[in-house]
Amino acid sequence: MAGKLYLCATPIGNLEDITFRVLRTLREVDLIAAEDTRNSIKLLNHFEIKTPMTSYHEYNKIEKAYQLVERLKSGENIALITDAGTPGISDPGEDLVRICLEEGIEVTSLPGPAACITALTMSGLPTRRFAFEAFLPREKKDRIRILNELKEETRTIIIYEAPHHLLKTLVELYDTLGNRTLSVCRELTKKHENTTKTTLKNVIDFYQDNEPRGEYVLVLEGKTFEEKEKEQQDAWSSMSIEEHMAHYTEQGIDRKEAMKLVAKDRGISKRDIYQSLLNEKERR
């Protein structure tokens, strides 16, 4: 019988956050695939786990995935761990999972720490709907595209950032999204954990005078529906009512229904639309 791939969540800072189930699994599997074996050996030594390790990272993720699949097919059980948090979240684990499922290998996930969820729950921002962006792309063209998408995002936005890129990213977010409210979460679960609810402008001012330290999760408010509605109304207002009517009638919508839609778009009554069209007709 084929073995199973276990996705094992490991602490993002505080070692006490590891689960009993993950510890047992790491001891029982035949092999642990780790993003950085030099980092993970500290975790294994702390909990006196002697299971053999192999490296699985961004630069060998496809070739090594197929090697791991062959071992799984031979009946071995393998645990996948990342440097911190849940495998498959913003790391090469997602490729191994995809390939395992394509090859008919069973995959299970052992829940535990995840920096994105930890930050979201303590951010003070809406949690029902959120968009996880992880690290913004480094390539300029891709980065601009993603930032422009985030400008229209109505869900709470979660972004990871390293200290040496933090200020640049904050400035780009401010320039594209405007002065949004956000929570800046630093060194989550560690001794110097800190969460500050502020604005992009205020946090930029702070880090222009203070060197960023530690790993950061930025949790930003999304664009409100009221803002989107106002922007749309402003866009309609830039058109004449006749042009606005044409927008709908050219789609085959009859004039009566078009007047209703135009009135709704502009936030005025259907009577006002009718009167405006009548006045325009009389002026001709």
Short mmCIF file of C-alpha atoms in Angstrom, two decimals:
data_model
loop_
_atom_site.label_atom_id
_atom_site.label_comp_id
_atom_site.label_asym_id
_atom_site.label_seq_id
_atom_site.Cartn_x
_atom_site.Cartn_y
_atom_site.Cartn_z
CA MET A 1 0.00 0.00 0.00
CA ALA A 2 1.09 3.56 -0.70
CA GLY A 3 2.08 5.79 2.17
CA LYS A 4 0.53 9.09 3.19
CA LEU A 5 1.78 12.68 3.12
CA TYR A 6 1.24 14.54 6.39
CA LEU A 7 1.27 18.35 6.33
CA CYS A 8 2.48 19.23 9.82
CA ALA A 9 2.05 22.78 11.13
CA THR A 10 4.99 23.90 13.25
CA PRO A 11 5.36 26.93 15.57
CA ILE A 12 5.78 30.40 14.10
CA GLY A 13 7.74 31.46 17.18
CA ASN A 14 6.63 29.91 20.45
CA LEU A 15 7.55 26.22 20.59
CA GLU A 16 4.63 25.52 22.95
CA ASP A 17 2.25 26.03 20.02
CA ILE A 18 3.05 22.66 18.46
CA THR A 19 0.31 20.06 18.84
CA PHE A 20 0.58 16.60 20.43
CA ARG A 21 -0.65 15.12 17.14
CA VAL A 22 2.12 16.79 15.13
CA LEU A 23 4.77 15.61 17.61
CA ARG A 24 3.49 12.03 17.45
CA THR A 25 3.35 12.12 13.64
CA LEU A 26 6.88 13.50 13.32
CA ARG A 27 8.11 10.62 15.46
CA GLU A 28 6.16 7.93 13.60
CA VAL A 29 6.69 8.82 9.92
CA ASP A 30 9.57 7.35 7.90
CA LEU A 31 10.86 10.70 6.65
CA ILE A 32 10.45 14.42 7.31
CA ALA A 33 10.71 16.77 4.31
CA ALA A 34 11.77 20.18 5.63
CA GLU A 35 12.08 23.56 3.93
CA ASP A 36 15.39 24.22 5.73
CA THR A 37 16.89 21.24 7.55
CA ARG A 38 19.29 23.51 9.46
CA ASN A 39 16.35 25.37 10.92
CA SER A 40 14.14 22.33 11.49
CA ILE A 41 16.83 20.30 13.28
CA LYS A 42 16.55 22.75 16.18
CA LEU A 43 12.84 21.96 16.48
CA LEU A 44 13.40 18.21 16.26
CA ASN A 45 16.23 18.29 18.79
CA HIS A 46 14.12 20.32 21.21
CA PHE A 47 11.45 17.60 21.19
CA GLU A 48 13.98 14.74 20.91
CA ILE A 49 12.70 13.54 17.54
CA LYS A 50 15.16 11.33 15.66
CA THR A 51 13.27 10.83 12.37
CA PRO A 52 15.49 11.28 9.27
CA MET A 53 15.11 14.54 7.33
CA THR A 54 15.50 15.61 3.73
CA SER A 55 15.35 19.07 2.21
CA TYR A 56 12.37 20.23 0.18
CA HIS A 57 12.47 23.89 -0.83
CA GLU A 58 11.72 26.42 -3.56
CA TYR A 59 14.74 25.46 -5.69
CA ASN A 60 14.13 21.69 -5.82
CA LYS A 61 10.35 21.61 -5.35
CA ILE A 62 9.40 19.84 -8.59
CA GLU A 63 12.25 17.36 -9.04
CA LYS A 64 12.27 16.50 -5.33
CA ALA A 65 8.48 16.19 -5.25
CA TYR A 66 8.60 13.30 -7.70
CA GLN A 67 11.36 11.63 -5.66
CA LEU A 68 9.19 11.92 -2.55
CA VAL A 69 6.19 10.56 -4.46
CA GLU A 70 8.19 7.44 -5.40
CA ARG A 71 9.00 6.86 -1.73
CA LEU A 72 5.33 7.37 -0.83
CA LYS A 73 4.31 4.88 -3.52
CA SER A 74 6.71 2.35 -2.01
CA GLY A 75 4.77 2.57 1.26
CA GLU A 76 6.69 5.18 3.26
CA ASN A 77 4.86 7.87 5.22
CA ILE A 78 6.31 11.37 4.91
CA ALA A 79 5.73 14.51 6.98
CA LEU A 80 6.17 17.91 5.35
CA ILE A 81 7.18 20.86 7.52
CA THR A 82 7.99 24.45 6.67
CA ASP A 83 10.32 26.84 8.50
CA ALA A 84 7.34 28.12 10.48
CA GLY A 85 3.60 27.69 10.28
CA THR A 86 1.42 25.54 8.04
CA PRO A 87 2.97 23.87 4.95
CA GLY A 88 1.38 24.86 1.66
CA ILE A 89 0.65 28.44 2.76
CA SER A 90 2.96 30.69 0.74
CA ASP A 91 5.63 28.00 0.37
CA PRO A 92 6.58 25.21 -2.09
CA GLY A 93 4.46 22.67 -0.19
CA GLU A 94 1.52 23.51 -2.45
CA ASP A 95 3.37 21.94 -5.40
CA LEU A 96 4.09 18.73 -3.51
CA VAL A 97 0.43 18.45 -2.48
CA ARG A 98 -0.71 18.98 -6.08
CA ILE A 99 1.68 16.37 -7.44
CA CYS A 100 0.76 13.86 -4.73
CA LEU A 101 -2.94 14.19 -5.52
CA GLU A 102 -2.23 13.84 -9.25
CA GLU A 103 -0.31 10.64 -8.48
CA GLY A 104 -3.05 9.21 -6.26
CA ILE A 105 -1.19 9.71 -2.97
CA GLU A 106 -3.33 10.43 0.10
CA VAL A 107 -2.66 13.79 1.76
CA THR A 108 -3.79 14.94 5.17
CA SER A 109 -3.22 18.22 7.02
CA LEU A 110 -2.54 18.49 10.74
CA PRO A 111 -3.81 21.94 11.75
CA GLY A 112 -1.80 24.34 13.83
CA PRO A 113 -0.09 27.75 13.68
CA ALA A 114 -0.46 30.05 10.68
CA ALA A 115 0.80 33.64 10.83
CA CYS A 116 -1.96 34.94 8.53
CA ILE A 117 -4.80 33.67 10.75
CA THR A 118 -3.01 34.65 13.96
CA ALA A 119 -2.59 38.22 12.70
CA LEU A 120 -6.12 38.45 11.32
CA THR A 121 -7.78 37.40 14.57
CA MET A 122 -5.91 40.01 16.62
CA SER A 123 -6.09 42.82 14.06
CA GLY A 124 -9.39 44.35 15.12
CA LEU A 125 -10.46 44.38 11.45
CA PRO A 126 -13.35 42.38 9.90
CA THR A 127 -12.55 38.66 9.80
CA ARG A 128 -15.52 37.15 7.96
CA ARG A 129 -14.07 37.88 4.52
CA PHE A 130 -10.37 38.26 3.85
CA ALA A 131 -7.85 38.14 1.00
CA PHE A 132 -4.48 36.54 1.75
CA GLU A 133 -1.80 37.99 -0.52
CA ALA A 134 1.30 36.65 1.33
CA PHE A 135 4.45 38.41 0.01
CA LEU A 136 3.86 40.88 -2.82
CA PRO A 137 5.71 39.95 -6.05
CA ARG A 138 9.22 41.39 -6.34
CA GLU A 139 9.00 41.79 -10.13
CA LYS A 140 7.83 45.36 -10.82
CA LYS A 141 5.17 44.60 -13.43
CA ASP A 142 3.54 41.85 -11.36
CA ARG A 143 3.74 44.00 -8.24
CA ILE A 144 1.93 46.92 -9.89
CA ARG A 145 -0.79 44.59 -11.17
CA ILE A 146 -1.40 43.07 -7.72
CA LEU A 147 -1.39 46.47 -5.99
CA ASN A 148 -3.99 47.75 -8.46
CA GLU A 149 -6.14 44.69 -7.77
CA LEU A 150 -5.86 45.28 -4.03
CA LYS A 151 -7.00 48.87 -4.52
CA GLU A 152 -10.48 47.55 -5.39
CA GLU A 153 -10.50 44.71 -2.83
CA THR A 154 -13.41 44.96 -0.37
CA ARG A 155 -12.20 42.14 1.90
CA THR A 156 -9.66 42.55 4.70
CA ILE A 157 -6.18 42.16 3.15
CA ILE A 158 -3.28 40.20 4.68
CA ILE A 159 0.30 40.77 3.49
CA TYR A 160 3.61 39.35 4.74
CA GLU A 161 6.76 41.46 4.69
CA ALA A 162 10.39 41.24 5.77
CA PRO A 163 11.91 44.15 7.73
CA HIS A 164 14.29 45.31 4.98
CA HIS A 165 11.39 45.69 2.49
CA LEU A 166 8.78 46.98 4.94
CA LEU A 167 9.00 50.75 4.39
CA LYS A 168 9.03 50.46 0.59
CA THR A 169 5.95 48.24 0.69
CA LEU A 170 4.11 50.56 3.07
CA VAL A 171 4.79 53.55 0.80
CA GLU A 172 3.57 51.64 -2.27
CA LEU A 173 0.41 50.59 -0.44
CA TYR A 174 -0.22 54.20 0.59
CA ASP A 175 0.37 55.52 -2.93
CA THR A 176 -2.01 52.95 -4.45
CA LEU A 177 -4.67 52.31 -1.80
CA GLY A 178 -4.69 55.64 0.01
CA ASN A 179 -4.51 56.14 3.76
CA ARG A 180 -6.11 52.87 4.88
CA THR A 181 -6.46 51.67 8.46
CA LEU A 182 -4.27 48.65 9.18
CA SER A 183 -2.85 46.53 11.97
CA VAL A 184 0.90 46.01 11.93
CA CYS A 185 1.67 42.65 13.56
CA ARG A 186 5.32 42.00 14.41
CA GLU A 187 7.13 38.92 15.76
CA LEU A 188 3.91 36.96 16.31
CA THR A 189 3.94 34.54 19.31
CA LYS A 190 7.54 35.56 20.15
CA LYS A 191 8.87 37.43 23.18
CA HIS A 192 8.66 40.84 21.50
CA GLU A 193 5.29 40.33 19.80
CA ASN A 194 3.57 43.60 19.05
CA THR A 195 0.38 44.59 17.24
CA THR A 196 -0.44 48.23 16.46
CA LYS A 197 -3.67 49.41 14.86
CA THR A 198 -2.88 52.58 12.95
CA THR A 199 -2.99 54.11 9.46
CA LEU A 200 -0.62 53.73 6.54
CA LYS A 201 0.47 57.36 6.83
CA ASN A 202 1.23 57.10 10.55
CA VAL A 203 3.15 53.84 10.25
CA ILE A 204 5.21 55.23 7.34
CA ASP A 205 6.10 58.26 9.46
CA PHE A 206 7.14 55.94 12.30
CA TYR A 207 9.39 53.68 10.24
CA GLN A 208 11.06 56.59 8.50
CA ASP A 209 12.58 57.33 11.91
CA ASN A 210 12.74 53.79 13.36
CA GLU A 211 14.43 50.77 11.81
CA PRO A 212 12.00 47.86 11.23
CA ARG A 213 12.93 44.72 13.17
CA GLY A 214 11.47 41.22 12.99
CA GLU A 215 8.96 39.63 10.64
CA TYR A 216 5.76 41.52 9.82
CA VAL A 217 2.17 40.71 8.92
CA LEU A 218 0.15 43.67 7.63
CA VAL A 219 -3.63 43.44 7.96
CA LEU A 220 -5.37 46.21 5.98
CA GLU A 221 -8.99 47.24 5.74
CA GLY A 222 -10.59 46.64 2.35
CA LYS A 223 -12.39 49.28 0.34
CA THR A 224 -15.87 49.81 1.79
CA PHE A 225 -18.96 49.17 -0.30
CA GLU A 226 -19.91 52.81 0.31
CA GLU A 227 -16.62 53.94 -1.28
CA LYS A 228 -17.16 51.68 -4.29
CA GLU A 229 -20.75 52.87 -4.67
CA LYS A 230 -19.68 56.53 -4.50
CA GLU A 231 -16.93 55.95 -7.08
CA GLN A 232 -19.46 54.32 -9.40
CA GLN A 233 -21.94 57.15 -8.89
CA ASP A 234 -19.17 59.67 -9.63
CA ALA A 235 -18.38 57.76 -12.83
CA TRP A 236 -22.04 57.86 -13.90
CA SER A 237 -22.26 61.54 -13.01
CA SER A 238 -19.49 62.32 -15.48
CA MET A 239 -21.86 61.15 -18.24
CA SER A 240 -24.91 63.02 -19.42
CA ILE A 241 -28.23 61.36 -18.65
CA GLU A 242 -28.75 60.72 -22.38
CA GLU A 243 -25.34 58.98 -22.58
CA HIS A 244 -26.22 57.00 -19.47
CA MET A 245 -29.55 55.96 -21.03
CA ALA A 246 -27.74 54.93 -24.22
CA HIS A 247 -25.46 52.69 -22.14
CA TYR A 248 -28.50 50.51 -21.38
CA THR A 249 -30.68 50.95 -24.48
CA GLU A 250 -27.77 49.86 -26.69
CA GLN A 251 -27.82 46.57 -24.77
CA GLY A 252 -31.43 46.02 -25.90
CA ILE A 253 -33.03 47.23 -22.64
CA ASP A 254 -36.27 49.17 -23.21
CA ARG A 255 -36.39 52.85 -22.26
CA LYS A 256 -38.70 52.38 -19.28
CA GLU A 257 -36.39 49.83 -17.66
CA ALA A 258 -33.33 51.87 -18.66
CA MET A 259 -34.75 54.89 -16.80
CA LYS A 260 -35.09 52.75 -13.65
CA LEU A 261 -31.49 51.58 -13.94
CA VAL A 262 -30.16 55.09 -14.59
CA ALA A 263 -32.09 56.44 -11.59
CA LYS A 264 -30.66 53.70 -9.38
CA ASP A 265 -27.10 54.27 -10.65
CA ARG A 266 -27.26 57.99 -9.98
CA GLY A 267 -29.12 57.77 -6.68
CA ILE A 268 -32.02 59.91 -7.87
CA SER A 269 -35.69 59.28 -8.70
CA LYS A 270 -37.03 57.94 -11.98
CA ARG A 271 -39.15 61.13 -12.19
CA ASP A 272 -35.94 63.21 -12.18
CA ILE A 273 -34.57 61.15 -15.07
CA TYR A 274 -37.79 61.54 -17.04
CA GLN A 275 -37.86 65.29 -16.43
CA SER A 276 -34.22 65.71 -17.44
CA LEU A 277 -34.79 63.83 -20.69
CA LEU A 278 -37.92 65.88 -21.37
CA ASN A 279 -36.06 69.16 -20.76
CA GLU A 280 -33.28 68.08 -23.09
CA LYS A 281 -35.80 67.20 -25.78
CA GLU A 282 -37.50 70.60 -25.45
CA ARG A 283 -34.18 72.42 -25.80
CA ARG A 284 -33.60 70.91 -29.21
#
